[in-house]
CSV table of N, CA, C and O in Angstrom, one decimal:
chain,number,residue,atom,x,y,z
W,1,UNK,N,0.4,1.9,3.2
W,1,UNK,CA,0.8,0.9,2.5
W,1,UNK,C,1.2,-0.2,3.5
W,1,UNK,O,1.2,-0.1,5.0
W,2,UNK,N,1.0,-1.6,3.3
W,2,UNK,CA,1.2,-2.5,4.2
W,2,UNK,C,2.5,-3.1,4.2
W,2,UNK,O,3.5,-3.4,3.5
W,3,UNK,N,3.3,-3.6,5.1
W,3,UNK,CA,4.5,-4.3,5.7
W,3,UNK,C,4.6,-5.3,6.5
W,3,UNK,O,3.7,-5.3,7.3
W,4,UNK,N,5.3,-6.3,6.1
W,4,UNK,CA,5.4,-7.6,6.8
W,4,UNK,C,6.2,-7.3,8.0
W,4,UNK,O,7.3,-6.9,8.0
W,5,UNK,N,5.7,-7.9,9.2
W,5,UNK,CA,6.2,-7.6,10.3
W,5,UNK,C,6.7,-8.9,11.1
W,5,UNK,O,7.6,-8.8,12.2
W,6,UNK,N,6.3,-10.2,10.2
W,6,UNK,CA,6.8,-11.4,10.9
W,6,UNK,C,6.2,-12.4,10.0
W,6,UNK,O,5.4,-12.2,9.4
W,7,UNK,N,7.1,-13.1,10.3
W,7,UNK,CA,6.9,-14.6,9.5
W,7,UNK,C,6.8,-15.9,10.5
W,7,UNK,O,7.1,-16.0,11.3
W,8,UNK,N,5.3,-16.7,10.1
W,8,UNK,CA,5.3,-17.4,11.0
W,8,UNK,C,4.5,-18.7,10.3
W,8,UNK,O,4.5,-18.9,9.3
W,9,UNK,N,4.8,-19.8,11.2
W,9,UNK,CA,5.0,-20.9,10.4
W,9,UNK,C,3.5,-21.6,10.7
W,9,UNK,O,2.8,-22.2,11.9
W,10,UNK,N,2.7,-22.5,9.6
W,10,UNK,CA,1.2,-23.1,10.0
W,10,UNK,C,0.1,-22.2,9.8
W,10,UNK,O,0.0,-21.1,10.6
W,11,UNK,N,-0.7,-23.0,9.1
W,11,UNK,CA,-1.9,-22.2,9.0
W,11,UNK,C,-2.7,-21.8,10.4
W,11,UNK,O,-2.9,-20.9,10.6
W,12,UNK,N,-2.7,-23.0,11.1
W,12,UNK,CA,-3.3,-22.8,12.6
W,12,UNK,C,-2.8,-21.6,13.3
W,12,UNK,O,-3.5,-20.9,14.1
W,13,UNK,N,-1.6,-21.7,13.7
W,13,UNK,CA,-1.1,-20.5,14.4
W,13,UNK,C,-1.0,-19.3,13.9
W,13,UNK,O,-1.1,-18.4,14.5
W,14,UNK,N,-0.8,-19.4,12.5
W,14,UNK,CA,-1.1,-17.8,11.8
W,14,UNK,C,-2.3,-17.1,12.3
W,14,UNK,O,-2.4,-16.1,12.6
W,15,UNK,N,-3.5,-18.2,12.0
W,15,UNK,CA,-4.6,-17.6,12.3
W,15,UNK,C,-5.0,-17.4,13.7
W,15,UNK,O,-5.6,-16.3,14.2
W,16,UNK,N,-4.4,-18.0,14.7
W,16,UNK,CA,-4.7,-17.7,16.2
W,16,UNK,C,-3.8,-16.2,16.1
W,16,UNK,O,-4.2,-15.4,17.0
W,17,UNK,N,-2.7,-16.2,15.5
W,17,UNK,CA,-1.9,-15.0,15.8
W,17,UNK,C,-2.6,-13.7,15.4
W,17,UNK,O,-2.9,-13.1,15.7
W,18,UNK,N,-3.0,-13.9,14.4
W,18,UNK,CA,-4.1,-13.1,13.5
W,18,UNK,C,-5.2,-12.3,14.4
W,18,UNK,O,-5.4,-11.4,14.9
W,19,UNK,N,-5.9,-13.8,14.8
W,19,UNK,CA,-7.0,-13.1,15.9
W,19,UNK,C,-6.6,-12.4,17.1
W,19,UNK,O,-7.3,-11.4,17.5
W,20,UNK,N,-5.4,-12.8,17.5
W,20,UNK,CA,-5.0,-11.8,19.1
W,20,UNK,C,-4.7,-10.7,18.5
W,20,UNK,O,-5.1,-9.5,19.3
W,21,UNK,N,-4.2,-10.2,17.4
W,21,UNK,CA,-3.6,-9.1,17.1
W,21,UNK,C,-5.0,-8.3,16.5
W,21,UNK,O,-5.0,-6.8,17.1
W,22,UNK,N,-5.7,-8.7,16.0
W,22,UNK,CA,-7.0,-8.1,15.9
W,22,UNK,C,-7.7,-7.5,17.4
W,22,UNK,O,-8.5,-6.7,17.0
W,23,UNK,N,-7.9,-8.8,18.3
W,23,UNK,CA,-8.4,-8.2,19.6
W,23,UNK,C,-7.9,-6.9,20.0
W,23,UNK,O,-8.4,-6.4,20.9
W,24,UNK,N,-6.2,-7.1,19.6
W,24,UNK,CA,-5.7,-5.7,20.4
W,24,UNK,C,-5.9,-4.5,19.5
W,24,UNK,O,-5.3,-3.3,19.8
W,25,UNK,N,-6.7,-4.8,18.4
W,25,UNK,CA,-7.2,-3.5,17.7
W,25,UNK,C,-6.1,-2.8,16.4
W,25,UNK,O,-6.4,-1.9,15.8
W,26,UNK,N,-5.8,-4.1,16.0
W,26,UNK,CA,-4.7,-3.9,15.0
W,26,UNK,C,-5.5,-4.0,13.7
W,26,UNK,O,-6.2,-5.3,13.3
W,27,UNK,N,-5.0,-3.5,12.7
W,27,UNK,CA,-5.6,-4.3,11.1
W,27,UNK,C,-4.4,-5.3,10.7
W,27,UNK,O,-3.0,-4.6,10.8
W,28,UNK,N,-5.0,-6.2,10.4
W,28,UNK,CA,-3.8,-7.2,10.0
W,28,UNK,C,-4.3,-7.9,8.8
W,28,UNK,O,-5.6,-8.3,8.8
W,29,UNK,N,-3.2,-8.5,7.6
W,29,UNK,CA,-3.5,-9.2,6.7
W,29,UNK,C,-2.4,-10.6,6.7
W,29,UNK,O,-1.4,-10.3,7.6
W,30,UNK,N,-2.9,-11.4,6.1
W,30,UNK,CA,-1.8,-12.4,6.2
W,30,UNK,C,-1.7,-13.0,4.8
W,30,UNK,O,-2.5,-13.0,3.7
W,31,UNK,N,-0.5,-13.5,4.4
W,31,UNK,CA,-0.3,-13.3,3.0
W,31,UNK,C,0.6,-15.2,2.9
W,31,UNK,O,1.4,-14.8,3.7
W,32,UNK,N,0.6,-15.8,2.2
W,32,UNK,CA,1.3,-17.0,2.0
W,32,UNK,C,2.5,-16.6,1.4
W,32,UNK,O,2.9,-15.5,0.4
W,33,UNK,N,3.9,-17.1,2.2
W,33,UNK,CA,5.0,-16.5,1.6
W,33,UNK,C,6.0,-17.6,1.2
W,33,UNK,O,6.3,-17.4,-0.1
W,34,UNK,N,5.8,-19.2,1.8
W,34,UNK,CA,6.8,-19.7,0.9
W,34,UNK,C,6.4,-21.1,1.9
W,34,UNK,O,5.8,-21.4,3.0
W,35,UNK,N,6.7,-22.2,1.0
W,35,UNK,CA,6.1,-23.8,1.8
W,35,UNK,C,7.3,-24.2,2.0
W,35,UNK,O,8.4,-24.6,1.1
W,36,UNK,N,7.6,-25.1,2.9
W,36,UNK,CA,8.8,-25.9,3.5
W,36,UNK,C,7.9,-27.5,4.0
W,36,UNK,O,7.4,-27.8,4.8
W,37,UNK,N,8.2,-28.2,2.6
W,37,UNK,CA,7.7,-29.6,2.8
W,37,UNK,C,6.2,-29.5,2.6
W,37,UNK,O,5.8,-29.0,1.9
W,38,UNK,N,5.7,-29.7,3.8
W,38,UNK,CA,4.0,-29.5,3.9
W,38,UNK,C,3.6,-28.5,4.8
W,38,UNK,O,2.4,-28.4,5.1
W,39,UNK,N,4.6,-27.6,5.2
W,39,UNK,CA,4.3,-26.8,5.8
W,39,UNK,C,4.3,-25.4,5.3
W,39,UNK,O,5.3,-25.2,4.6
W,40,UNK,N,3.3,-24.4,5.3
W,40,UNK,CA,3.1,-23.2,4.7
W,40,UNK,C,3.5,-21.9,5.8
W,40,UNK,O,3.5,-22.1,6.7
W,41,UNK,N,4.5,-21.0,5.3
W,41,UNK,CA,4.8,-20.2,6.1
W,41,UNK,C,3.7,-19.0,5.6
W,41,UNK,O,3.8,-18.8,4.3
W,42,UNK,N,4.0,-18.0,6.2
W,42,UNK,CA,2.9,-17.1,6.3
W,42,UNK,C,3.6,-15.7,6.7
W,42,UNK,O,4.3,-15.6,7.6
W,43,UNK,N,3.1,-14.4,5.8
W,43,UNK,CA,3.4,-13.0,6.3
W,43,UNK,C,2.2,-12.4,7.2
W,43,UNK,O,1.1,-12.6,6.9
W,44,UNK,N,2.9,-12.0,8.3
W,44,UNK,CA,1.7,-11.4,8.7
W,44,UNK,C,2.3,-9.7,8.6
W,44,UNK,O,3.3,-9.1,8.9
W,45,UNK,N,0.9,-9.0,8.0
W,45,UNK,CA,1.1,-7.7,7.7
W,45,UNK,C,0.3,-6.7,8.0
W,45,UNK,O,-0.6,-7.1,8.8
W,46,UNK,N,1.0,-5.5,8.3
W,46,UNK,CA,0.0,-4.5,8.7
W,46,UNK,C,0.5,-3.4,8.1
W,46,UNK,O,1.7,-3.2,7.6
W,47,UNK,N,-0.3,-2.0,8.3
W,47,UNK,CA,-0.1,-0.7,7.7
W,47,UNK,C,1.2,-0.6,8.6
W,47,UNK,O,1.6,-1.0,9.6
W,48,UNK,N,2.2,0.2,7.4
W,48,UNK,CA,3.2,0.8,7.7
W,48,UNK,C,3.3,1.5,9.1
W,48,UNK,O,4.4,1.5,10.4
W,49,UNK,N,2.3,2.6,9.6
W,49,UNK,CA,2.0,3.4,10.6
W,49,UNK,C,1.9,2.2,11.6
W,49,UNK,O,2.2,2.9,13.0
W,50,UNK,N,1.5,1.2,11.8
W,50,UNK,CA,1.7,0.1,13.3
W,50,UNK,C,2.5,-0.8,13.3
W,50,UNK,O,2.3,-1.2,14.3
W,51,UNK,N,3.3,-0.7,12.4
W,51,UNK,CA,4.3,-1.9,12.7
W,51,UNK,C,5.0,-1.7,13.8
W,51,UNK,O,5.1,-3.2,14.2
W,52,UNK,N,5.7,-0.9,14.1
W,52,UNK,CA,6.5,-1.0,15.6
W,52,UNK,C,5.6,-1.6,16.6
W,52,UNK,O,6.2,-2.4,17.3
W,53,UNK,N,4.6,-1.2,17.0
W,53,UNK,CA,3.6,-1.6,17.7
W,53,UNK,C,3.2,-3.3,18.2
W,53,UNK,O,3.2,-3.9,18.6
W,54,UNK,N,2.9,-3.5,16.5
W,54,UNK,CA,2.5,-4.8,16.2
W,54,UNK,C,3.6,-5.7,16.6
W,54,UNK,O,3.4,-6.8,17.1
W,55,UNK,N,4.9,-5.4,16.1
W,55,UNK,CA,6.0,-6.1,16.3
W,55,UNK,C,6.0,-6.5,17.8
W,55,UNK,O,6.5,-7.6,18.3
W,56,UNK,N,6.2,-5.0,18.8
W,56,UNK,CA,6.1,-5.4,19.9
W,56,UNK,C,5.0,-6.1,20.5
W,56,UNK,O,5.5,-7.4,21.5
W,57,UNK,N,4.0,-6.2,20.4
W,57,UNK,CA,2.5,-7.0,20.8
W,57,UNK,C,3.4,-8.5,20.3
W,57,UNK,O,3.1,-9.8,21.0
W,58,UNK,N,3.6,-8.9,19.0
W,58,UNK,CA,4.0,-10.2,18.8
W,58,UNK,C,4.9,-10.9,19.7
W,58,UNK,O,5.0,-12.0,19.8
W,59,UNK,N,6.0,-10.1,20.0
W,59,UNK,CA,7.1,-10.4,21.2
W,59,UNK,C,6.7,-10.9,22.3
W,59,UNK,O,6.8,-11.8,22.8
W,60,UNK,N,5.6,-9.8,22.8
W,60,UNK,CA,5.0,-9.9,24.0
W,60,UNK,C,3.9,-11.1,24.3
W,60,UNK,O,4.0,-12.0,25.1
W,61,UNK,N,3.9,-11.4,23.1
W,61,UNK,CA,2.8,-13.0,23.0
W,61,UNK,C,3.5,-14.1,23.1
W,61,UNK,O,3.1,-15.1,22.9
W,62,UNK,N,4.8,-13.8,22.6
W,62,UNK,CA,5.5,-15.0,22.5
W,62,UNK,C,5.9,-15.7,21.5
W,62,UNK,O,6.0,-17.1,21.4
W,63,UNK,N,5.5,-15.2,20.4
W,63,UNK,CA,5.7,-15.8,18.9
W,63,UNK,C,7.1,-15.4,18.4
W,63,UNK,O,7.6,-15.6,17.7
């Protein structure tokens, strides 16, 4: 089962984070979440069994 571990603003930042997490060896999906004005927010999703590790890496990367 896939679970959301982070909400991020903007397509460019989302794709950058996705690539970094994939390079770390994680399975990652992105899903549009909500639009605020002209900016789209996205969910960073990962399989439930990897969620804690992915969250820690996101924090370490400064997101």
